[in-house]
mmCIF file of C-alpha atoms in Angstrom:
data_model
loop_
_atom_site.group_PDB
_atom_site.id
_atom_site.type_symbol
_atom_site.label_atom_id
_atom_site.label_comp_id
_atom_site.label_asym_id
_atom_site.label_seq_id
_atom_site.Cartn_x
_atom_site.Cartn_y
_atom_site.Cartn_z
ATOM 1 C CA MET A 23 93.412 70.018 103.731
ATOM 2 C CA SER A 24 92.608 70.020 107.454
ATOM 3 C CA GLU A 25 89.345 71.621 108.518
ATOM 4 C CA ASN A 26 91.510 73.786 110.737
ATOM 5 C CA ARG A 27 92.956 75.378 107.647
ATOM 6 C CA VAL A 28 91.242 76.750 104.571
ATOM 7 C CA SER A 29 93.075 78.311 101.631
ATOM 8 C CA TYR A 30 91.824 79.504 98.325
ATOM 9 C CA THR A 31 92.666 81.789 95.451
ATOM 10 C CA LEU A 32 89.984 84.054 94.039
ATOM 11 C CA ASP A 33 89.420 86.702 91.395
ATOM 12 C CA SER A 34 89.689 90.400 92.125
ATOM 13 C CA THR A 35 85.975 90.993 92.543
ATOM 14 C CA LEU A 36 83.457 92.106 95.130
ATOM 15 C CA ASP A 37 82.313 88.491 95.376
ATOM 16 C CA THR A 38 85.753 87.684 96.772
ATOM 17 C CA VAL A 39 85.320 90.345 99.442
ATOM 18 C CA ASN A 40 81.961 88.910 100.482
ATOM 19 C CA SER A 41 83.321 85.353 100.394
ATOM 20 C CA ALA A 42 86.303 86.293 102.560
ATOM 21 C CA GLU A 43 84.017 87.931 105.106
ATOM 22 C CA ALA A 44 81.684 84.922 105.211
ATOM 23 C CA THR A 45 84.563 82.461 105.625
ATOM 24 C CA ALA A 46 86.083 84.588 108.375
ATOM 25 C CA SER A 47 82.796 84.629 110.228
ATOM 26 C CA GLU A 48 82.425 80.845 109.905
ATOM 27 C CA MET A 49 86.009 80.089 110.969
ATOM 28 C CA ALA A 50 85.862 82.515 113.893
ATOM 29 C CA THR A 51 82.646 80.950 115.129
ATOM 30 C CA LYS A 52 84.155 77.465 114.911
ATOM 31 C CA ALA A 53 87.233 78.721 116.767
ATOM 32 C CA GLY A 54 85.039 79.675 119.706
ATOM 33 C CA PHE A 55 85.047 83.456 119.515
ATOM 34 C CA ALA A 56 82.217 85.425 121.076
ATOM 35 C CA ASP A 57 79.732 87.048 118.700
ATOM 36 C CA GLU A 58 81.279 90.501 119.020
ATOM 37 C CA ASP A 59 84.737 89.176 118.206
ATOM 38 C CA VAL A 60 83.342 87.196 115.271
ATOM 39 C CA MET A 61 81.959 90.455 113.905
ATOM 40 C CA LYS A 62 85.283 92.238 114.426
ATOM 41 C CA ILE A 63 87.272 89.479 112.742
ATOM 42 C CA ALA A 64 84.865 89.308 109.811
ATOM 43 C CA MET A 65 85.010 93.061 109.382
ATOM 44 C CA ALA A 66 88.819 93.159 109.572
ATOM 45 C CA VAL A 67 89.014 90.443 106.930
ATOM 46 C CA ARG A 68 86.499 92.283 104.783
ATOM 47 C CA GLU A 69 88.584 95.457 104.971
ATOM 48 C CA ALA A 70 91.767 93.559 104.114
ATOM 49 C CA ALA A 71 90.024 91.870 101.189
ATOM 50 C CA VAL A 72 88.739 95.229 99.948
ATOM 51 C CA ASN A 73 92.284 96.571 100.054
ATOM 52 C CA ALA A 74 93.540 93.551 98.114
ATOM 53 C CA VAL A 75 90.832 93.661 95.463
ATOM 54 C CA LEU A 76 90.405 97.406 95.111
ATOM 55 C CA HIS A 77 93.730 99.015 95.995
ATOM 56 C CA GLY A 78 96.136 96.107 95.425
ATOM 57 C CA ASN A 79 94.880 94.357 92.323
ATOM 58 C CA ALA A 80 92.687 97.252 91.182
ATOM 59 C CA TYR A 81 90.009 94.793 89.963
ATOM 60 C CA ASP A 82 92.538 93.447 87.412
ATOM 61 C CA PRO A 83 91.035 90.153 86.120
ATOM 62 C CA GLY A 84 94.557 88.822 85.590
ATOM 63 C CA LYS A 85 95.465 89.212 89.265
ATOM 64 C CA LYS A 86 94.324 86.965 92.075
ATOM 65 C CA VAL A 87 93.726 87.262 95.801
ATOM 66 C CA THR A 88 94.912 84.431 98.028
ATOM 67 C CA LEU A 89 93.236 83.842 101.373
ATOM 68 C CA ASP A 90 94.461 81.532 104.094
ATOM 69 C CA PHE A 91 92.522 80.894 107.308
ATOM 70 C CA GLU A 92 94.115 78.814 110.051
ATOM 71 C CA ARG A 93 92.639 77.904 113.400
ATOM 72 C CA THR A 94 95.478 77.643 115.888
ATOM 73 C CA GLY A 95 95.449 76.439 119.461
ATOM 74 C CA ASP A 96 94.359 79.785 120.821
ATOM 75 C CA GLY A 97 92.768 81.607 117.950
ATOM 76 C CA LEU A 98 92.750 82.397 114.301
ATOM 77 C CA VAL A 99 95.438 83.478 111.822
ATOM 78 C CA ILE A 100 94.294 84.920 108.510
ATOM 79 C CA THR A 101 96.661 85.790 105.677
ATOM 80 C CA ILE A 102 95.545 87.715 102.600
ATOM 81 C CA ARG A 103 97.823 88.325 99.619
ATOM 82 C CA ASP A 104 97.333 90.375 96.490
ATOM 83 C CA GLN A 105 99.410 90.807 93.347
ATOM 84 C CA GLY A 106 99.471 94.583 93.257
ATOM 85 C CA LYS A 107 102.365 97.007 93.442
ATOM 86 C CA GLY A 108 102.698 96.755 97.218
ATOM 87 C CA ILE A 109 101.142 99.200 99.619
ATOM 88 C CA ASP A 110 103.210 102.191 100.738
ATOM 89 C CA LEU A 111 102.695 102.179 104.504
ATOM 90 C CA ASN A 112 104.195 105.651 104.836
ATOM 91 C CA ALA A 113 101.546 107.057 102.508
ATOM 92 C CA ILE A 114 98.634 106.068 104.714
ATOM 93 C CA PRO A 115 97.355 109.140 106.542
ATOM 94 C CA ASP A 116 96.124 109.027 110.121
ATOM 95 C CA PRO A 117 92.327 108.879 109.749
ATOM 96 C CA LEU A 118 91.887 110.304 113.250
ATOM 97 C CA ALA A 119 93.844 113.484 112.525
ATOM 98 C CA PRO A 120 91.472 116.466 112.478
ATOM 99 C CA GLU A 121 92.404 117.329 108.894
ATOM 100 C CA ASN A 122 91.518 113.784 107.771
ATOM 101 C CA LEU A 123 88.247 113.236 109.634
ATOM 102 C CA LEU A 124 86.123 114.266 106.673
ATOM 103 C CA LYS A 125 88.040 112.233 104.115
ATOM 104 C CA THR A 126 85.918 109.611 102.434
ATOM 105 C CA SER A 127 88.546 106.864 102.477
ATOM 106 C CA GLY A 128 91.642 105.739 104.379
ATOM 107 C CA ARG A 129 90.020 104.023 107.382
ATOM 108 C CA GLY A 130 90.390 100.370 106.372
ATOM 109 C CA ILE A 131 93.775 99.575 107.906
ATOM 110 C CA PHE A 132 92.902 101.605 110.991
ATOM 111 C CA LEU A 133 89.800 99.459 111.519
ATOM 112 C CA ILE A 134 91.795 96.260 110.917
ATOM 113 C CA ARG A 135 94.294 97.280 113.586
ATOM 114 C CA SER A 136 91.492 98.248 115.937
ATOM 115 C CA PHE A 137 89.749 94.886 115.640
ATOM 116 C CA MET A 138 92.644 92.393 115.605
ATOM 117 C CA ASP A 139 95.246 91.537 118.258
ATOM 118 C CA GLU A 140 98.193 91.468 115.875
ATOM 119 C CA VAL A 141 98.566 92.826 112.364
ATOM 120 C CA GLU A 142 101.559 92.347 110.089
ATOM 121 C CA ILE A 143 101.658 94.105 106.733
ATOM 122 C CA ASN A 144 104.391 93.024 104.338
ATOM 123 C CA PRO A 145 104.427 94.922 101.063
ATOM 124 C CA SER A 146 106.715 93.942 98.192
ATOM 125 C CA GLN A 147 106.923 94.563 94.470
ATOM 126 C CA ALA A 148 105.012 91.321 93.974
ATOM 127 C CA GLY A 149 102.083 92.467 96.096
ATOM 128 C CA THR A 150 101.036 92.950 99.681
ATOM 129 C CA GLU A 151 100.618 90.273 102.314
ATOM 130 C CA ILE A 152 98.667 91.065 105.430
ATOM 131 C CA LYS A 153 98.512 88.699 108.383
ATOM 132 C CA LEU A 154 95.763 89.108 110.946
ATOM 133 C CA ILE A 155 95.840 87.339 114.302
ATOM 134 C CA LYS A 156 93.150 87.165 116.938
ATOM 135 C CA HIS A 157 93.414 85.208 120.172
ATOM 136 C CA VAL A 158 90.270 83.586 121.538
ATOM 137 C CA HIS A 159 90.648 85.073 124.997
ATOM 138 C CA GLY A 160 92.167 88.362 123.888
ATOM 139 C CA SER A 161 95.639 89.426 124.903
ATOM 140 C CA ALA A 162 97.603 92.167 126.592
ATOM 141 C CA VAL A 163 97.299 94.155 123.388
ATOM 142 C CA ASP A 164 93.630 93.444 122.844
ATOM 143 C CA GLY A 165 92.142 95.977 120.489
ATOM 144 C CA LYS A 166 95.461 97.337 119.347
ATOM 145 C CA GLU A 167 98.041 96.361 116.825
ATOM 146 C CA ALA A 168 101.096 94.499 118.048
ATOM 147 C CA SER A 169 103.143 95.247 115.006
ATOM 148 C CA GLN A 170 102.917 96.224 111.402
ATOM 149 C CA MET B 22 71.465 91.352 102.693
ATOM 150 C CA THR B 23 71.535 94.342 100.398
ATOM 151 C CA MET B 24 70.512 97.818 101.411
ATOM 152 C CA LYS B 25 67.057 99.292 100.951
ATOM 153 C CA SER B 26 66.160 102.944 101.040
ATOM 154 C CA SER B 27 62.867 104.824 101.233
ATOM 155 C CA THR B 28 62.125 108.478 101.855
ATOM 156 C CA ARG B 29 59.311 110.376 103.550
ATOM 157 C CA GLN B 30 58.677 114.008 104.386
ATOM 158 C CA VAL B 31 57.991 115.242 107.914
ATOM 159 C CA ASP B 32 57.619 118.991 108.557
ATOM 160 C CA GLY B 33 59.990 119.951 105.752
ATOM 161 C CA VAL B 34 62.586 117.352 106.667
ATOM 162 C CA THR B 35 63.330 114.416 104.391
ATOM 163 C CA ILE B 36 63.724 111.253 106.414
ATOM 164 C CA VAL B 37 65.598 108.495 104.635
ATOM 165 C CA ASP B 38 64.866 105.089 106.150
ATOM 166 C CA LEU B 39 67.773 102.778 105.388
ATOM 167 C CA SER B 40 67.988 99.069 106.092
ATOM 168 C CA GLY B 41 70.561 96.360 105.504
ATOM 169 C CA ARG B 42 74.271 96.834 104.895
ATOM 170 C CA ILE B 43 76.106 99.960 103.772
ATOM 171 C CA THR B 44 79.210 98.441 102.240
ATOM 172 C CA LEU B 45 81.457 98.764 99.215
ATOM 173 C CA GLY B 46 79.306 98.281 96.134
ATOM 174 C CA GLU B 47 75.532 98.393 96.026
ATOM 175 C CA GLY B 48 74.888 99.688 99.549
ATOM 176 C CA SER B 49 77.225 102.645 99.185
ATOM 177 C CA ILE B 50 75.911 103.424 95.692
ATOM 178 C CA ILE B 51 72.280 103.442 96.837
ATOM 179 C CA LEU B 52 73.097 105.865 99.653
ATOM 180 C CA ARG B 53 75.097 108.105 97.310
ATOM 181 C CA ASP B 54 72.385 108.157 94.641
ATOM 182 C CA THR B 55 69.640 108.774 97.205
ATOM 183 C CA VAL B 56 71.384 111.803 98.708
ATOM 184 C CA ARG B 57 72.329 113.226 95.307
ATOM 185 C CA ASP B 58 68.754 112.823 94.121
ATOM 186 C CA LEU B 59 67.403 114.628 97.181
ATOM 187 C CA ILE B 60 69.876 117.474 96.803
ATOM 188 C CA GLY B 61 69.026 117.728 93.112
ATOM 189 C CA LYS B 62 65.367 118.155 94.034
ATOM 190 C CA GLY B 63 66.182 120.869 96.533
ATOM 191 C CA ASN B 64 65.738 118.782 99.683
ATOM 192 C CA LYS B 65 68.489 120.043 101.943
ATOM 193 C CA LYS B 66 67.232 118.928 105.354
ATOM 194 C CA ILE B 67 68.032 115.242 105.461
ATOM 195 C CA LEU B 68 67.710 112.825 108.362
ATOM 196 C CA LEU B 69 69.260 109.414 107.743
ATOM 197 C CA ASN B 70 67.452 106.803 109.827
ATOM 198 C CA LEU B 71 70.023 104.039 110.379
ATOM 199 C CA GLY B 72 67.907 102.064 112.848
ATOM 200 C CA ASP B 73 67.775 99.044 110.564
ATOM 201 C CA VAL B 74 71.335 99.289 109.281
ATOM 202 C CA ASN B 75 73.017 96.288 110.844
ATOM 203 C CA TYR B 76 76.418 96.583 109.194
ATOM 204 C CA ILE B 77 78.641 99.241 107.735
ATOM 205 C CA ASP B 78 82.222 98.993 106.481
ATOM 206 C CA SER B 79 84.869 101.651 105.850
ATOM 207 C CA SER B 80 83.419 102.328 102.404
ATOM 208 C CA GLY B 81 80.027 102.885 104.001
ATOM 209 C CA ILE B 82 81.563 105.208 106.569
ATOM 210 C CA GLY B 83 83.170 107.101 103.702
ATOM 211 C CA GLU B 84 79.820 107.348 101.986
ATOM 212 C CA LEU B 85 78.213 108.804 105.131
ATOM 213 C CA VAL B 86 81.003 111.384 105.317
ATOM 214 C CA SER B 87 80.553 112.177 101.633
ATOM 215 C CA ALA B 88 76.800 112.621 102.107
ATOM 216 C CA PHE B 89 77.405 114.878 105.098
ATOM 217 C CA THR B 90 79.853 117.156 103.255
ATOM 218 C CA THR B 91 77.795 117.175 100.042
ATOM 219 C CA VAL B 92 74.694 118.386 101.875
ATOM 220 C CA ARG B 93 76.636 120.874 103.958
ATOM 221 C CA ASN B 94 78.340 122.315 100.861
ATOM 222 C CA GLN B 95 74.877 122.918 99.410
ATOM 223 C CA GLY B 96 73.907 124.894 102.489
ATOM 224 C CA GLY B 97 71.870 122.068 103.970
ATOM 225 C CA GLU B 98 71.971 119.824 107.017
ATOM 226 C CA LEU B 99 72.337 116.061 107.256
ATOM 227 C CA LYS B 100 71.814 114.305 110.569
ATOM 228 C CA LEU B 101 71.804 110.693 111.708
ATOM 229 C CA LEU B 102 69.011 108.957 113.593
ATOM 230 C CA ASN B 103 68.761 105.710 115.584
ATOM 231 C CA LEU B 104 72.264 104.292 115.366
ATOM 232 C CA THR B 105 72.613 100.606 116.103
ATOM 233 C CA LYS B 106 75.325 99.690 118.596
ATOM 234 C CA LYS B 107 77.635 98.479 115.828
ATOM 235 C CA VAL B 108 77.347 101.703 113.855
ATOM 236 C CA HIS B 109 77.571 103.803 117.024
ATOM 237 C CA ASP B 110 80.788 102.013 118.038
ATOM 238 C CA LEU B 111 82.275 102.453 114.565
ATOM 239 C CA LEU B 112 81.598 106.182 114.593
ATOM 240 C CA GLN B 113 83.124 106.378 118.069
ATOM 241 C CA ILE B 114 86.419 104.701 117.189
ATOM 242 C CA THR B 115 86.736 106.690 113.959
ATOM 243 C CA LYS B 116 86.057 109.920 115.895
ATOM 244 C CA LEU B 117 83.137 110.717 113.607
ATOM 245 C CA TYR B 118 80.538 110.580 116.355
ATOM 246 C CA THR B 119 81.227 114.199 117.197
ATOM 247 C CA VAL B 120 81.315 115.248 113.541
ATOM 248 C CA PHE B 121 77.816 114.022 112.820
ATOM 249 C CA ASP B 122 74.765 115.361 114.599
ATOM 250 C CA VAL B 123 73.377 112.097 115.988
ATOM 251 C CA LYS B 124 69.796 111.835 117.255
ATOM 252 C CA ASP B 125 67.819 109.050 118.883
ATOM 253 C CA ASP B 126 64.305 110.519 118.768
ATOM 254 C CA GLU B 127 62.685 111.229 115.419
ATOM 255 C CA THR B 128 60.359 114.003 116.553
ATOM 256 C CA ALA B 129 63.132 115.856 118.351
ATOM 257 C CA ALA B 130 65.442 115.284 115.423
ATOM 258 C CA VAL B 131 62.976 116.844 112.966
ATOM 259 C CA LYS B 132 62.517 119.853 115.242
ATOM 260 C CA SER B 133 66.278 120.329 115.517
ATOM 261 C CA PHE B 134 66.656 121.355 111.879
ATOM 262 C CA ASN B 135 66.966 125.061 111.143
ATOM 263 C CA LYS B 136 63.650 126.472 109.995
#
């Protein structure tokens, strides 16, 4: 496997979340991102990994999380897949709505979208795949999602 | 780096000095247990010193919100002190900065609690 691409499959544990965050930080640094962007990428990956482990696979030891990190010409593409039931995007409340501000959960995907340039979420009955893209020099949609 | 927590009393206010990461798992659990323990002992004026908290994720944010509402529901007050830039920015983008009473001076923060 090229050093520009790292893929691995891990158990549905908190160790996987920490490992995903650490790998994201390392890959983002190698890709040339500034420290603040490295932190944002690592945090977005951590949130996506938490969703995969906690909400997707529900800590099921029989289900795995697959992580794929690829350094492209102008940035980093990270894909995280779980084997859960598939997230219902319509069921995610707006965490910025006044009635939701004091909820104790529901901010993960919002933070992911805030920190990455492009976010694609593809749920299916076989699980959820989320693709996160960050360009080294930002983009016209810097700080916002391009799609979902 | 895991989270560490210690408490001290200043003029009737319990200051909780936190350091490390407030994230899903140990960090969030320590914060939750600390606040519950204080409430259980009747300490309802709580100042969370986050000056040495260098990282917080959405679970940690949720735990701060939970602590805030738990204390408020018991008739108490929970305020935040010394936010790092990372935590400050997170509270800004999640619109929680205006929900929490955020202080940057310990003495003034202690005085701000209802007597």
